[in-house]
Amino acid sequence: MDYLTTNKQAWNERAKVHFDSSFYDVPSFLAGETTLTEIELAELNDVADKSLLHLQCHFGLDTLSWARRGAKVTGVDLSNTAIDKANELAKQCQISANFVCSDVYSYSADSQHSFDIVFTSFGAICWLPCLTQWAKVIADNLKSGGTFYMAEFHPVQDVLEGYPYFHQSKPDIVTEGSYTDVEDDTPQTMVTWAHSLGEVINALIQAGIRIDSVNEYPYSPYNCFENLIEQQPNQFHSIVKGQSIPLVFSIKGTKT
């Protein structure tokens, strides 16, 4: 199975339904709200006048939210439908942004830019078979001394849903509906890979990214898994034997 073709087709369909979902809440964004979470805003808080590359940007809500905070943004995504939507949003909001339709691995070969910041977040790396190659793309696109930042769902949650914790060469192939609240939600076949926290950290270190911080959080900022409990506003916990499990991790690093 050609995972890129399969996943591109799935994300083209998802981009259509996500754009109109209350989960993404495009009207609030158009009214001036940010889509960035409290985790990201606390840990990556100095973006003004800096060039920022957003890998796997979907239809650009987070990318454009960084632009509103003063960053000079480029968003990259596999889905041409998502990129078209991102360009529509940028035009409608009169925000300067560059959006590129490309898979992550190909982008480095085509790019002639070096960025102050490379950013990725939430539900991104599971679509990639090789994190060594992913981390090389990050390093290749960062200026010396530039910042890499990611916030991502914790792989422990994947184990609870029946997926492996450790990376396997053979992917998981699933046919399922979206995590959003849309009614017209045709199941899509998608190809994913598990990546442990150690695998992520080591791939970045080997690519020349000095790890400055690793944080773990006992909640998700999104109500996107089963049986989550909102203990505080926008903090959704998964309780196992009376304890909150880690649902998000973040990594911040510097290109050496």
XYZ file of C-alpha atoms in Angstrom:
256
model
C 0.000 0.000 0.000
C 1.262 3.486 -0.923
C 0.780 5.210 2.422
C 1.186 8.733 1.013
C -1.561 8.254 -1.583
C -3.840 6.582 0.954
C -3.348 9.210 3.639
C -3.568 12.123 1.205
C -6.921 10.891 -0.040
C -8.167 10.459 3.535
C -6.995 13.893 4.641
C -8.473 15.548 1.568
C -11.840 14.155 2.648
C -11.265 15.050 6.288
C -10.288 18.622 5.425
C -13.684 19.147 3.824
C -15.649 18.017 6.863
C -13.278 19.433 9.476
C -13.571 22.922 8.040
C -17.282 23.026 8.945
C -17.041 21.175 12.264
C -17.592 22.753 15.663
C -14.409 20.956 16.799
C -12.286 23.323 14.683
C -14.738 26.228 15.096
C -13.586 28.299 12.127
C -16.116 31.106 12.886
C -14.430 31.796 16.247
C -11.051 31.948 14.535
C -12.431 34.382 11.954
C -13.728 36.488 14.839
C -10.199 36.767 16.231
C -9.799 33.796 18.577
C -6.549 31.825 18.631
C -6.559 28.061 18.053
C -3.305 27.568 19.970
C -3.528 25.806 23.323
C -2.367 27.086 26.683
C 0.527 24.598 26.506
C 1.893 25.973 23.245
C 1.353 29.602 24.189
C 3.189 29.156 27.494
C 6.162 27.292 26.048
C 6.635 29.029 22.689
C 5.883 32.613 23.562
C 8.420 34.647 21.573
C 7.564 34.441 17.871
C 7.216 38.100 16.866
C 9.145 38.926 13.668
C 10.504 35.376 13.491
C 10.151 33.016 10.533
C 8.165 29.929 11.498
C 7.727 26.680 9.582
C 4.660 24.646 10.560
C 4.924 21.026 9.445
C 1.656 19.111 8.901
C -0.425 22.249 9.301
C -3.839 20.854 8.159
C -5.826 23.874 6.930
C -3.696 26.391 8.735
C -5.599 27.557 11.798
C -2.591 27.202 14.121
C -0.252 28.549 11.437
C -2.362 31.661 11.044
C -2.702 31.975 14.822
C 1.102 32.221 15.034
C 0.995 34.837 12.277
C -1.419 36.892 14.365
C 1.225 36.837 17.098
C 3.759 38.335 14.708
C 5.457 35.314 13.133
C 6.267 35.118 9.418
C 4.683 31.774 8.686
C 4.962 28.928 6.209
C 2.621 25.954 6.548
C 3.204 22.570 4.897
C 0.646 19.794 4.507
C 0.126 16.664 2.427
C -3.501 17.519 1.587
C -4.063 19.861 -1.340
C -7.637 20.392 -0.124
C -6.338 21.528 3.263
C -3.821 23.878 1.640
C -6.562 25.399 -0.524
C -8.643 25.977 2.624
C -5.631 27.515 4.380
C -5.077 29.965 1.546
C -8.781 30.878 1.607
C -8.585 31.598 5.345
C -5.421 33.683 4.997
C -7.037 35.767 2.276
C -10.281 36.180 4.203
C -8.429 37.267 7.353
C -5.913 39.366 5.397
C -3.015 37.527 7.038
C 0.279 37.146 5.210
C 1.168 33.445 5.040
C 2.806 30.962 2.686
C 1.229 27.519 2.328
C 2.879 24.613 0.507
C 1.329 21.277 -0.474
C 4.012 18.664 0.188
C 4.682 15.601 2.283
C 7.104 16.262 5.130
C 10.006 14.277 3.716
C 9.932 15.987 0.309
C 9.758 19.509 1.690
C 13.374 19.703 2.788
C 14.665 18.925 -0.709
C 12.577 21.709 -2.233
C 13.070 24.358 0.408
C 15.722 27.051 0.111
C 14.761 28.718 3.383
C 16.103 28.512 6.893
C 13.620 29.259 9.651
C 13.957 30.683 13.153
C 11.338 28.202 14.403
C 10.054 24.824 13.245
C 6.755 23.858 14.858
C 4.517 20.791 14.815
C 1.668 19.694 17.043
C -1.056 17.236 18.016
C -1.646 14.164 15.936
C 1.180 14.755 13.471
C 3.975 12.211 13.824
C 1.809 9.079 13.740
C 1.464 9.565 9.951
C 5.231 9.250 9.432
C 7.057 5.910 9.071
C 10.554 7.218 9.919
C 11.360 9.784 12.596
C 15.055 9.855 11.691
C 14.102 11.348 8.339
C 11.537 13.637 9.993
C 14.131 15.020 12.402
C 16.568 15.611 9.529
C 13.924 17.722 7.765
C 13.544 19.765 10.949
C 17.288 20.309 11.310
C 17.752 21.078 7.605
C 15.117 23.801 7.775
C 16.300 25.452 10.994
C 18.832 28.237 11.227
C 21.785 27.587 13.506
C 20.524 28.461 16.977
C 16.920 28.150 15.789
C 14.142 26.664 17.916
C 12.246 23.431 17.379
C 8.997 23.023 19.296
C 6.408 20.287 19.335
C 3.338 19.485 21.421
C 1.930 16.037 20.744
C -0.442 13.432 22.129
C 1.338 11.056 24.500
C 1.893 7.520 23.148
C 0.542 6.029 26.383
C -2.926 6.978 25.135
C -2.330 4.910 21.991
C -1.636 1.832 24.120
C -4.973 2.261 25.890
C -6.660 2.298 22.489
C -4.974 -0.951 21.457
C -2.037 0.373 19.437
C 1.632 -0.456 20.111
C 3.810 1.847 22.174
C 7.051 1.011 20.401
C 7.649 1.608 16.699
C 7.073 -1.283 14.330
C 8.037 -1.389 10.668
C 4.605 -2.731 9.772
C 2.037 0.081 10.057
C -1.433 0.032 11.530
C -4.055 0.293 8.783
C -7.437 1.422 10.062
C -10.732 2.468 8.514
C -12.555 4.859 10.778
C -14.448 8.113 10.981
C -13.093 11.446 12.125
C -12.443 12.544 15.703
C -14.695 15.564 15.120
C -18.426 15.945 15.646
C -19.591 15.976 12.020
C -22.702 14.071 10.944
C -21.588 13.376 7.365
C -18.513 11.397 8.363
C -17.616 8.680 5.861
C -14.949 6.311 7.279
C -11.517 6.694 5.667
C -8.686 4.181 5.402
C -5.519 5.570 6.983
C -1.986 4.321 7.626
C -0.215 5.121 10.908
C 2.889 4.198 12.902
C 3.582 4.178 16.641
C 6.482 6.237 18.007
C 7.658 6.041 21.602
C 8.768 9.119 23.521
C 12.341 7.837 23.531
C 12.303 7.372 19.765
C 11.178 10.982 19.259
C 13.851 12.408 21.555
C 16.673 10.310 20.120
C 15.768 11.144 16.520
C 15.981 14.861 17.318
C 19.285 14.509 19.187
C 20.830 12.523 16.335
C 19.764 15.240 13.870
C 21.622 17.901 15.846
C 18.799 19.291 17.961
C 19.821 19.983 21.552
C 16.905 19.096 23.818
C 16.167 22.006 26.147
C 12.979 20.741 27.769
C 10.620 17.775 27.807
C 7.278 18.163 29.566
C 4.380 15.781 30.105
C 0.804 16.748 30.907
C -1.976 14.734 32.590
C -4.644 16.155 30.289
C -5.534 16.823 26.670
C -6.584 20.334 25.597
C -9.037 18.629 23.224
C -11.969 16.353 24.012
C -10.951 13.934 21.258
C -10.646 10.565 23.039
C -13.256 8.351 24.652
C -14.258 8.737 28.312
C -12.361 11.948 29.023
C -13.308 14.019 32.069
C -13.021 17.829 31.953
C -11.589 18.598 35.384
C -10.759 22.204 34.486
C -11.767 24.270 31.427
C -10.165 22.710 28.326
C -8.269 20.159 30.393
C -9.619 16.686 29.639
C -8.286 13.818 31.765
C -8.236 10.070 31.198
C -8.555 8.321 34.548
C -7.094 4.816 34.913
C -7.394 3.147 38.328
C -8.041 6.521 39.904
C -5.055 8.278 38.319
C -4.690 10.684 35.398
C -2.454 9.224 32.707
C -0.155 11.406 30.563
C -2.035 12.604 27.475
C 0.344 15.232 26.038
C 4.084 15.738 25.845
C 6.061 18.691 24.565
C 9.667 19.064 23.433
C 11.641 22.249 22.909
C 15.100 22.216 21.390
C 17.783 24.257 19.679
C 19.709 23.496 16.513
C 23.367 23.277 17.471
